[in-house]
Coordinates of C-alpha atoms and ligand atoms in Angstrom, one line a residue:
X1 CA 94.5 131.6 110.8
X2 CA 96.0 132.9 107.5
X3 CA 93.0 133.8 105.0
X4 CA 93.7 134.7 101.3
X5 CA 93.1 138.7 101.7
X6 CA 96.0 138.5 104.8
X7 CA 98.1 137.3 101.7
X8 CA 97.7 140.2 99.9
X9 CA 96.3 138.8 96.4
X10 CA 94.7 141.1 94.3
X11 CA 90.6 141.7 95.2
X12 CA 89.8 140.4 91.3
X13 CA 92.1 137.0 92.5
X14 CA 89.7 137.3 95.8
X15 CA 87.0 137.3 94.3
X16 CA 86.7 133.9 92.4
X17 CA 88.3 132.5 95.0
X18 CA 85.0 133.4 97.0
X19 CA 83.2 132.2 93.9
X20 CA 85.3 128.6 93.8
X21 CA 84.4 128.7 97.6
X22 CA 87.9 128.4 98.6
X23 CA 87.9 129.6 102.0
X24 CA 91.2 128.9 103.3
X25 CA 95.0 129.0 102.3
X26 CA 96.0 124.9 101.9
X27 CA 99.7 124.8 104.0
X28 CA 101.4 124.6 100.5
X29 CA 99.7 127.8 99.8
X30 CA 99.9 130.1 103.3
X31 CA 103.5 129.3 103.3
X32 CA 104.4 129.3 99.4
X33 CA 102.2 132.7 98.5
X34 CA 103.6 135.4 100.5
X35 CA 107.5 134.8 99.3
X36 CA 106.3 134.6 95.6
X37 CA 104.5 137.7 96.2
X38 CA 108.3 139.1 96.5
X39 CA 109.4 138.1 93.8
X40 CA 111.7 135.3 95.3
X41 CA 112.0 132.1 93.7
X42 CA 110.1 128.8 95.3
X43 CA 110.9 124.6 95.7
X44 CA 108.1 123.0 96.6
X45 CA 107.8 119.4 97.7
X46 CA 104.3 119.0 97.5
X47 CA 102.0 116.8 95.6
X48 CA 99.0 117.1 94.2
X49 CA 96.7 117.2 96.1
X50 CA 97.5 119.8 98.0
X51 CA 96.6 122.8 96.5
X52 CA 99.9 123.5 95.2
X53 CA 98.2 124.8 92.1
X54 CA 96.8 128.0 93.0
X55 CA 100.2 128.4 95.3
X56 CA 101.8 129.3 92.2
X57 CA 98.7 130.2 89.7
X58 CA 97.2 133.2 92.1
X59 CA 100.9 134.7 92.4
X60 CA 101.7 134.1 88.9
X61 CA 98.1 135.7 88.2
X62 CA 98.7 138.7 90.5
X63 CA 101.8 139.8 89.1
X64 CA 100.0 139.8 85.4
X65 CA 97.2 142.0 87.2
X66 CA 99.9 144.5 88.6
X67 CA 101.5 145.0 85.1
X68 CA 98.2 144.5 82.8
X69 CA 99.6 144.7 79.6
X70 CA 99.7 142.5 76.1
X71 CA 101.3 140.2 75.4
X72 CA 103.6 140.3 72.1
X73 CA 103.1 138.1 69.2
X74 CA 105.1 135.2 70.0
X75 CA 105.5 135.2 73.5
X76 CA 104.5 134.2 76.6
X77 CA 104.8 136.4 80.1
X78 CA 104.5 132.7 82.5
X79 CA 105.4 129.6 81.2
X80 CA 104.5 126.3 83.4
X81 CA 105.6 123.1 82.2
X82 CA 104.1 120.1 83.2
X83 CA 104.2 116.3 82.5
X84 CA 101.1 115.3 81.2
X85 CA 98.6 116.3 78.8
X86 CA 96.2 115.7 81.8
X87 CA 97.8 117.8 84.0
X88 CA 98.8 120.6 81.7
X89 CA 94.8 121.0 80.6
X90 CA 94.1 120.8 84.7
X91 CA 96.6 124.0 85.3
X92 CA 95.4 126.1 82.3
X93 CA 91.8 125.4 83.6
X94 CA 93.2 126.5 87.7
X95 CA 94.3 129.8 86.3
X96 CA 91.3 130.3 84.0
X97 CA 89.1 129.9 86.9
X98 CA 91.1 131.6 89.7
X99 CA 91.4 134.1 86.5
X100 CA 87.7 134.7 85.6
X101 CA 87.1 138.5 86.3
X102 CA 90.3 139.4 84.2
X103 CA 90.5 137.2 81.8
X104 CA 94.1 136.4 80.8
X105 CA 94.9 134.6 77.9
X106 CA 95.8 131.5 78.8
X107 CA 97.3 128.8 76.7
X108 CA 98.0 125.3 76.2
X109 CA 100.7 123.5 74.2
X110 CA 100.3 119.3 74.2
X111 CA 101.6 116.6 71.9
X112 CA 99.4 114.4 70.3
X113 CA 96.9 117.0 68.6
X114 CA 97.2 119.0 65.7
X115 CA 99.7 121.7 65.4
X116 CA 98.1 124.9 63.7
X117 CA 95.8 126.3 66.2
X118 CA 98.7 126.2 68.7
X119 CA 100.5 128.1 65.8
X120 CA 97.7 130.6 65.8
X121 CA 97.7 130.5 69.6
X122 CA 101.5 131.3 70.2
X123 CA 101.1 134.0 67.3
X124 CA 98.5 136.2 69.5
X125 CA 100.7 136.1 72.5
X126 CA 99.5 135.0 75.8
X127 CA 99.8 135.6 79.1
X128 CA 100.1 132.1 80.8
X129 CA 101.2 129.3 78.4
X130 CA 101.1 125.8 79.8
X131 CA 102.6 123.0 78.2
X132 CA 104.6 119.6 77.6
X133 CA 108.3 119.9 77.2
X134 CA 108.2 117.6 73.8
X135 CA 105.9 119.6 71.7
X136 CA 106.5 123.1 73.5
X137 CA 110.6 122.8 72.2
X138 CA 108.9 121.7 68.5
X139 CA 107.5 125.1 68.7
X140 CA 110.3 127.4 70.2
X141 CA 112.8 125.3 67.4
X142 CA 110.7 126.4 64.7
X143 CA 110.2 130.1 66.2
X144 CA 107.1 130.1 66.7
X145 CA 107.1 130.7 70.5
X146 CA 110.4 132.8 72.0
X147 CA 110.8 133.3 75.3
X148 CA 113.4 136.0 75.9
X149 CA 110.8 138.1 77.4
X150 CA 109.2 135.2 80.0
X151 CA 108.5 137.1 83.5
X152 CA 108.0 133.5 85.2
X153 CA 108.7 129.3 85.0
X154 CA 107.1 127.0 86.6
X155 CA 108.2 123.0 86.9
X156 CA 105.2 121.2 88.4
X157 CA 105.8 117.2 88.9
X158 CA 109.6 117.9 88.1
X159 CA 110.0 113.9 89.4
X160 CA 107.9 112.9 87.3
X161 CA 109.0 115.1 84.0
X162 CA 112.4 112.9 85.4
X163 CA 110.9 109.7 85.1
X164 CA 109.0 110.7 82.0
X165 CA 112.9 111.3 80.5
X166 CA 112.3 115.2 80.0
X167 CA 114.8 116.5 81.9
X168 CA 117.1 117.4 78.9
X169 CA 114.1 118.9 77.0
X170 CA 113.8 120.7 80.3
X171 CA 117.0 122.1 80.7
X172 CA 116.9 123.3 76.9
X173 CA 113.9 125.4 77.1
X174 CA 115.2 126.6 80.5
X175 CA 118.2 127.9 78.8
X176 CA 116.5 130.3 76.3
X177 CA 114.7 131.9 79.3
X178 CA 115.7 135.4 80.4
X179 CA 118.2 135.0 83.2
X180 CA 116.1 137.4 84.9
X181 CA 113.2 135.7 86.3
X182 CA 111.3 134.4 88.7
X183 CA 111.8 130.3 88.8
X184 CA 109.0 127.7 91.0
X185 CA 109.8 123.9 91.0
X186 CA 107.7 121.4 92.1
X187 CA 107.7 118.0 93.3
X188 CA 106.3 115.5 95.4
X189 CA 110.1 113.8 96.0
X190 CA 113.6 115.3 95.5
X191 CA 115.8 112.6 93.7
X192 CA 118.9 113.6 93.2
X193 CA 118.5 114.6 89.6
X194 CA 115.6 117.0 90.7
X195 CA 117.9 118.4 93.4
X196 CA 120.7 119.6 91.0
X197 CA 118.0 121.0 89.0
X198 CA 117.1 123.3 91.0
X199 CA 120.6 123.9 92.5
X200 CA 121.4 125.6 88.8
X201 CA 118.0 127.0 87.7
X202 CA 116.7 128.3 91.2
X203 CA 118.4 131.3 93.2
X204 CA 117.8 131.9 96.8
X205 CA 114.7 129.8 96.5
X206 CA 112.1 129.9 99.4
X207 CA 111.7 126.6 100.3
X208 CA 108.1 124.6 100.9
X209 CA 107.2 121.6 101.7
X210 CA 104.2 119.9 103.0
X211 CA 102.6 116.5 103.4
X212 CA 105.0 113.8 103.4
X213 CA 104.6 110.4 101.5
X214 CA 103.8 108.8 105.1
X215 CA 101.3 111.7 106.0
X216 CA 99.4 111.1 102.8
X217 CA 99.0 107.5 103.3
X218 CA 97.4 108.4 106.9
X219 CA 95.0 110.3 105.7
X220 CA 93.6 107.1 103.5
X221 CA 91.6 104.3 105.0
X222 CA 93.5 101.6 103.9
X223 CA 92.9 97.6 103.5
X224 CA 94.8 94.6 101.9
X225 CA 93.0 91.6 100.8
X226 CA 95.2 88.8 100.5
X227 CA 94.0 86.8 97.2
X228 CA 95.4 84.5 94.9
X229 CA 95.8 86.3 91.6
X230 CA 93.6 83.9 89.9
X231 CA 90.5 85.4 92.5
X232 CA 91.3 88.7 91.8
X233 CA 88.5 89.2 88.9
X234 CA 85.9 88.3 91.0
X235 CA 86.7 90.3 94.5
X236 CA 86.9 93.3 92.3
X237 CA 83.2 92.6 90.9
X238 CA 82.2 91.8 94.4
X239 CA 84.0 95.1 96.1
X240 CA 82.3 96.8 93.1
X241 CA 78.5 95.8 94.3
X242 CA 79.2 98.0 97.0
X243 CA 77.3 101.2 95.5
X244 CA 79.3 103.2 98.2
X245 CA 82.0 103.0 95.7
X246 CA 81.0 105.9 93.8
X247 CA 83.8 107.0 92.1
X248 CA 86.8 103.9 91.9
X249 CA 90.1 104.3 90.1
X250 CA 91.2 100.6 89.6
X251 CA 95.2 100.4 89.2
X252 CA 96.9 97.6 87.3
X253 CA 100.8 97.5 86.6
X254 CA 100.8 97.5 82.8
X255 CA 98.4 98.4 79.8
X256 CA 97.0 95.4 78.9
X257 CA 96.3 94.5 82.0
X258 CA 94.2 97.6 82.3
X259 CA 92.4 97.4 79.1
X260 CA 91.5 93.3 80.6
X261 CA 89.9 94.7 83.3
X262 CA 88.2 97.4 81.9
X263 CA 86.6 94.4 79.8
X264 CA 86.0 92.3 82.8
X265 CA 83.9 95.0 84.2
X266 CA 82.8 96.1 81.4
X267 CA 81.1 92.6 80.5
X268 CA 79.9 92.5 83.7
X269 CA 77.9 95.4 83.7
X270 CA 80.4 98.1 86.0
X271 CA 80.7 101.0 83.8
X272 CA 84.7 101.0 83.0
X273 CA 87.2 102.2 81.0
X274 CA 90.8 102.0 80.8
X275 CA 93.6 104.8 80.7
X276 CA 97.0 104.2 79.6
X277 CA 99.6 105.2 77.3
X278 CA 98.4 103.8 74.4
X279 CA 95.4 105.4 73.6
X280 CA 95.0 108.1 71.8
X281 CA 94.7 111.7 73.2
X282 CA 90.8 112.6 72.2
X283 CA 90.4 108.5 74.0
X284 CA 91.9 109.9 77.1
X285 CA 90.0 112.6 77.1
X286 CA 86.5 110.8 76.7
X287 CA 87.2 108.6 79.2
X288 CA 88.0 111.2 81.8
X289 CA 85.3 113.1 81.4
X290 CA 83.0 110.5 81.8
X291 CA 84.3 110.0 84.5
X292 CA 84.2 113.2 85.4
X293 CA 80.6 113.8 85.4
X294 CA 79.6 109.9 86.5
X295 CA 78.8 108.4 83.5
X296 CA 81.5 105.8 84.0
X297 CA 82.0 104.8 87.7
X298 CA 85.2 102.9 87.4
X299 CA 88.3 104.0 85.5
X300 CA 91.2 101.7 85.1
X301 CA 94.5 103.1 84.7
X302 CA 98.5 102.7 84.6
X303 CA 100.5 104.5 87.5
X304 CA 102.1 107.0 84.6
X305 CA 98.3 107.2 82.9
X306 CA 96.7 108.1 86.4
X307 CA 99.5 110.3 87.2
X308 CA 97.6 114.1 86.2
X309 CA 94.8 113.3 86.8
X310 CA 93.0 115.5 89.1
X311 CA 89.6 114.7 89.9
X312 CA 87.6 115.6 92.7
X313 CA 85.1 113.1 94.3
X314 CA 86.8 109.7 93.8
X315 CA 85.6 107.7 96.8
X316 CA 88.1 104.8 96.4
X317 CA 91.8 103.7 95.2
X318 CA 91.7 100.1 94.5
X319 CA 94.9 98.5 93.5
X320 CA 94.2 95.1 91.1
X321 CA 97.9 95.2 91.6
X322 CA 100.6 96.4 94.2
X323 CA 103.0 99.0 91.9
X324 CA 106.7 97.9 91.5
X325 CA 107.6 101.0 93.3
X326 CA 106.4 101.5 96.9
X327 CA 106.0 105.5 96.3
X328 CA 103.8 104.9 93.5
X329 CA 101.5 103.4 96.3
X330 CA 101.6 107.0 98.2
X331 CA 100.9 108.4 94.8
X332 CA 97.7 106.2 93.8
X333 CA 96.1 106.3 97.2
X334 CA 96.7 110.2 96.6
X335 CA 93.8 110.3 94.1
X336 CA 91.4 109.6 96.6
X337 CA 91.5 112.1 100.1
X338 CA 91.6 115.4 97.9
X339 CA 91.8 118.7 99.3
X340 CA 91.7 117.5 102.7
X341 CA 88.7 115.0 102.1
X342 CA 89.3 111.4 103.8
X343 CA 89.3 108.5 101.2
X344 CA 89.4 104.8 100.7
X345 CA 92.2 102.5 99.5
X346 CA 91.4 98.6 99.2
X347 CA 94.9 96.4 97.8
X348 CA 95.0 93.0 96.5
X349 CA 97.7 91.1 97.1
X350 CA 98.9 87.9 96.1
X351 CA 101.3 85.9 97.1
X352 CA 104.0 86.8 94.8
X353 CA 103.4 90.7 95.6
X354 CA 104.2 90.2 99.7
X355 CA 107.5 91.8 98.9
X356 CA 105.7 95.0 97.5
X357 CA 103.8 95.3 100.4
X358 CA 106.3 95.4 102.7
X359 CA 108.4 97.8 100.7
X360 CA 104.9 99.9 100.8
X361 CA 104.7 99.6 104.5
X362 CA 108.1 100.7 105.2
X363 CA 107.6 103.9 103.3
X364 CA 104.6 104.8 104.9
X365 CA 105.5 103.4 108.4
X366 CA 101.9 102.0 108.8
X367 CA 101.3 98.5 109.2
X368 CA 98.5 97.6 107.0
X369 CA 95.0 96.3 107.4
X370 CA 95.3 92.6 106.1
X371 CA 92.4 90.1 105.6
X372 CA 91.4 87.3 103.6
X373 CA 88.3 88.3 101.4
X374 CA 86.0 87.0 103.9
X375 CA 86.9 89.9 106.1
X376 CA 89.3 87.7 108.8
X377 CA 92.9 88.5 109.5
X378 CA 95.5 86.4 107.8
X379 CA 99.2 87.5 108.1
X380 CA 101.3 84.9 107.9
X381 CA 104.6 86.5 106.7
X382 CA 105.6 87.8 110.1
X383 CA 106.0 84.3 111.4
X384 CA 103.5 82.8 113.1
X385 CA 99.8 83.1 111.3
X386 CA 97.5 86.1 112.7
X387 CA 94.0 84.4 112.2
X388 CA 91.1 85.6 114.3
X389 CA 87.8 85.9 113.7
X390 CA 86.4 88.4 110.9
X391 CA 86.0 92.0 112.7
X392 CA 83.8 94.8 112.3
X393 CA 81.1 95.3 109.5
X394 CA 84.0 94.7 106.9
X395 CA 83.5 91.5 104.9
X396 CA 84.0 90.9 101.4
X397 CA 82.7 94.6 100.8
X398 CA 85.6 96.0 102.5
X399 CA 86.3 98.7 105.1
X400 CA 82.8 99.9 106.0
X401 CA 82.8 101.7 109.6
X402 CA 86.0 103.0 109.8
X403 CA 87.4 103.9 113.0
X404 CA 88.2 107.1 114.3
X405 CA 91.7 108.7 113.4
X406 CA 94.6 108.4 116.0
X407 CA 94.4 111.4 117.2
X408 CA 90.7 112.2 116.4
X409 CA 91.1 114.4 113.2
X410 CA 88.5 114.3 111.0
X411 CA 89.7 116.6 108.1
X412 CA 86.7 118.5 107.1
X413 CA 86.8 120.0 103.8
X414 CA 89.2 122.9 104.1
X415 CA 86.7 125.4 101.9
X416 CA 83.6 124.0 103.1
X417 CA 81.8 126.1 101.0
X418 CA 82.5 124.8 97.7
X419 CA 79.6 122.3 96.9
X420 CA 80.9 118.7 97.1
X421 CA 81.9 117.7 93.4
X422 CA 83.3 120.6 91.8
X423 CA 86.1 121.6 90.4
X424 CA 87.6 124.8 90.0
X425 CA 85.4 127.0 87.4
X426 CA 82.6 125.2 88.5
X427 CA 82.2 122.3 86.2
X428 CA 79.9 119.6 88.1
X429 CA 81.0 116.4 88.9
X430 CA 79.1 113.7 90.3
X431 CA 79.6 112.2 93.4
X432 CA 80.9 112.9 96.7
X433 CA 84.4 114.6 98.2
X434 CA 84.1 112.5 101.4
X435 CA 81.7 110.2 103.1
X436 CA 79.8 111.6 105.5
X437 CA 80.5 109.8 108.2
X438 CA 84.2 110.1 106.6
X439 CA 87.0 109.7 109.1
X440 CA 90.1 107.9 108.0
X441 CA 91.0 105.0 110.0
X442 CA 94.4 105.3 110.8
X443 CA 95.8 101.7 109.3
X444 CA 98.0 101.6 113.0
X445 CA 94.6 101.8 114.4
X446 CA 94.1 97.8 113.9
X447 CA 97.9 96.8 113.6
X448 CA 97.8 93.3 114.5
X449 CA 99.4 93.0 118.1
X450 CA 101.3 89.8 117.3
Ligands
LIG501 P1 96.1 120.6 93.5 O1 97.0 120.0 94.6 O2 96.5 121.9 93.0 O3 95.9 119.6 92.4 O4 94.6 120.8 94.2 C1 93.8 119.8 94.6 C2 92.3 120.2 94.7 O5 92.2 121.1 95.8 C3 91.8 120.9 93.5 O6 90.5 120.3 93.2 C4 91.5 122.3 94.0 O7 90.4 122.9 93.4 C5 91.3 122.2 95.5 N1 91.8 123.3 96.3 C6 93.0 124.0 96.1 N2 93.1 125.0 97.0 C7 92.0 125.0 97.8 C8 91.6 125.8 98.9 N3 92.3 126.7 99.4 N4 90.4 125.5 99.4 C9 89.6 124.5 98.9 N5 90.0 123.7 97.8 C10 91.2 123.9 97.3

């Protein structure tokens, strides 16, 4: 088995990886690691998730070590773009922590807050600058920031910079970049968009990819309750008494309908909040870190809202509502079963949402888990009704004793040395990576035979 020193990462790199109690190269990183160590450029289809992070921070970070010099006013040696404010704090804090015996400068440009200390910022210099296309091309228009002498770029969630409309802003930072460079693009799907990106702004890339949509979605235990929408409010409340729902991310489809739910719960005594694109930065922030360190247990969010967000511990994906897009399903589920760590995903579905589900089942090829919220099987759309009688210790608090995966894998913490509920640099957060009696029930595992 690959380790980190076979990879040939600096011993300062190796060392707070021993201290983040990362034991193991993730896939993403064994395979992705040793061509950016020379120098060649990378596409990655990967998701987050899966440690692609430190695939690009530690070589990014290793190069910097091999050439320790300062940076000049102005500039910035590695630039990673990212979608999110979310997700752009979450890298900046991977490569201060993988980092942490060197100490690199290490930057981050967002919208939404104020623009002098990032002026201040970009006139030191740094060595890793992570940003937002939006505010970052504010900056480089002004002159505040040039990046003729960038060593490295990195894309991360390219698909959904795409969705996020910043693929022009993207190509117009890319174009003041030195021609020579080294160039890493990542995302979890290649739309065609995506693909011509990286056809002009990658050469000869080495090319990664790991854990496809349906091999996600396996490692999730996974259950739909078919509800009218009108019972909705109440199964949620009722899922929620379960206290083994530590840590819940509640999806709904739009932002009201998240900030109505957060209320809900809220009124009932579940400590919520909602996530979406309409509030403000510093609201975003609070929320996630309450939930961070457990003072909230629930946090509702949009699809694009929940996107970067990266914490470890969340013991359950529920989804109030099925997404409009079957791969947002792979996506959501994807917050839960981090790093390797098995996680819960309970759906409810009304009527008028069948169609999503079968769109959802078709991308993951599983055929899902369906009761009514007493815990018996109802699925009626495949013809005749599959009613039998309520199995297993399931009920109206959902998938309880899950059964073994198909093939017996359990997926054990990959580091297992990092204490459950931390993230990288250490900052504690309540509650647990997996259960631990955790194996993820394959959904096939109780297709109904009909
Ligand atoms: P990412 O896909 O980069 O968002 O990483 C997902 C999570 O996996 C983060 O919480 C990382 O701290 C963690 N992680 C990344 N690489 C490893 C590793 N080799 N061993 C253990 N945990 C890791």
């Amino acid at each position: 088995m690959t380790t980190f020193s076979d990879l040939g990462l600096n011993e300062i790199l190796l060392r707070a990886l021993a201290r983040e109690g990362y034991n193991t190269p993730t896939p993403v990183q064994a395979q992705a690691i040793p061509a950016l160590m020379q120098g060649r450029d990378l596409l990655g289809v990967a998701q987050t998730g899966t440690g692609k992070t430190a695939a690009f921070a530690l070589p990014i970070l290793h190069r910097l070590l091999a050439e320790r010099r300062r940076p000049a006013p102005h500039t910035a040696r590695a630039l990673v773009l990212a979608p999110t404010r979310e997700l752009a704090t979450q890298i900046a804090d991977s490569f201060r922590a993988y980092g942490q015996f060197f100490r690199p400068s290490v930057g981050v440009i967002v919208g939404g807050v104020s623009h002098r200390p990032q002026i201040d910022m970009l006139a030191r210099g740094l060595d890793v600058l992570v940003a937002t296309p939006g505010r970052l091309l504010d900056h480089i228009g002004s002159g505040r920031l040039k990046l003729a002498a960038t060593e490295a770029l990195v894309l991360d969630e390219a698909d959904h910079m795409l969705d996020l409309g910043f693929i022009v802003p993207i190509r117009q930072i890319v174009a003041k970049l030195p021609k020579q460079r080294q160039t890493l693009l990542f995302s979890a799907t290649m739309p065609r968009e995506i693909a011509a990106l990286a056809d002009d702004m990658l050469r000869d890339p080495a090319k990664v990819s790991v854990t496809p949509a349906a091999t996600t979605a396996e490692r999730v235990a996974q259950h739909v309750y078919l509800v009218a929408s009108s019972a909705k409010r109440d199964l949620l409340l009722e899922l929620l008494g379960d206290r083994e729902i530590a840590r819940a991310i509640v999806f709904t489809r739009t932002k009201r309908g998240a900030d109505r739910v957060a209320q809900h719960l809220e009124s009932a005594g579940v400590g919520a909040d909602a996530i979406h694109g309409n509030k403000s930065q510093s609201q975003r922030l609070r929320a996630l870190d309450a939930f961070r360190n457990g003072r909230t247990r629930v946090l509702v969010a949009t699809d694009i809202a929940a996107r970067g967000i990266d914490v470890d511990g969340v013991t359950h994906v529920v989804n109030y509502e099925l997404p409009e897009v079957a791969e947002a399903y792979v996506h959501r589920i994807g917050r839960t079963a981090r790093a390797g760590a098995t996680g819960r995903a309970i759906s409810l579905c009304d009527n008028g949402e069948r169609p999503l589900l079968r769109a959802i089942e078709k991308l993951t090829r599983q055929t899902l888990d369906c009761t009514d919220r007493r815990g018996a099987d109802v699925r009626e759309d495949d013809g005749e009704p599959a009613r039998r009688a309520p199995r297993g210790p399931r009920g109206p608090k959902g998938p309880q004793s899950p059964a073994p995966h198909r093939n017996g894998a359990q997926h054990p913490r990959r580091d297992g040395q990092r204490p459950a509920g931390t993230r990288p640099g250490g900052a504690p957060v309540n509650g647990r990576k997996r259960r631990p009696n955790g194996g993820a029930r394959h959904a096939q595992a109780s297709r109904p035979q009909g």
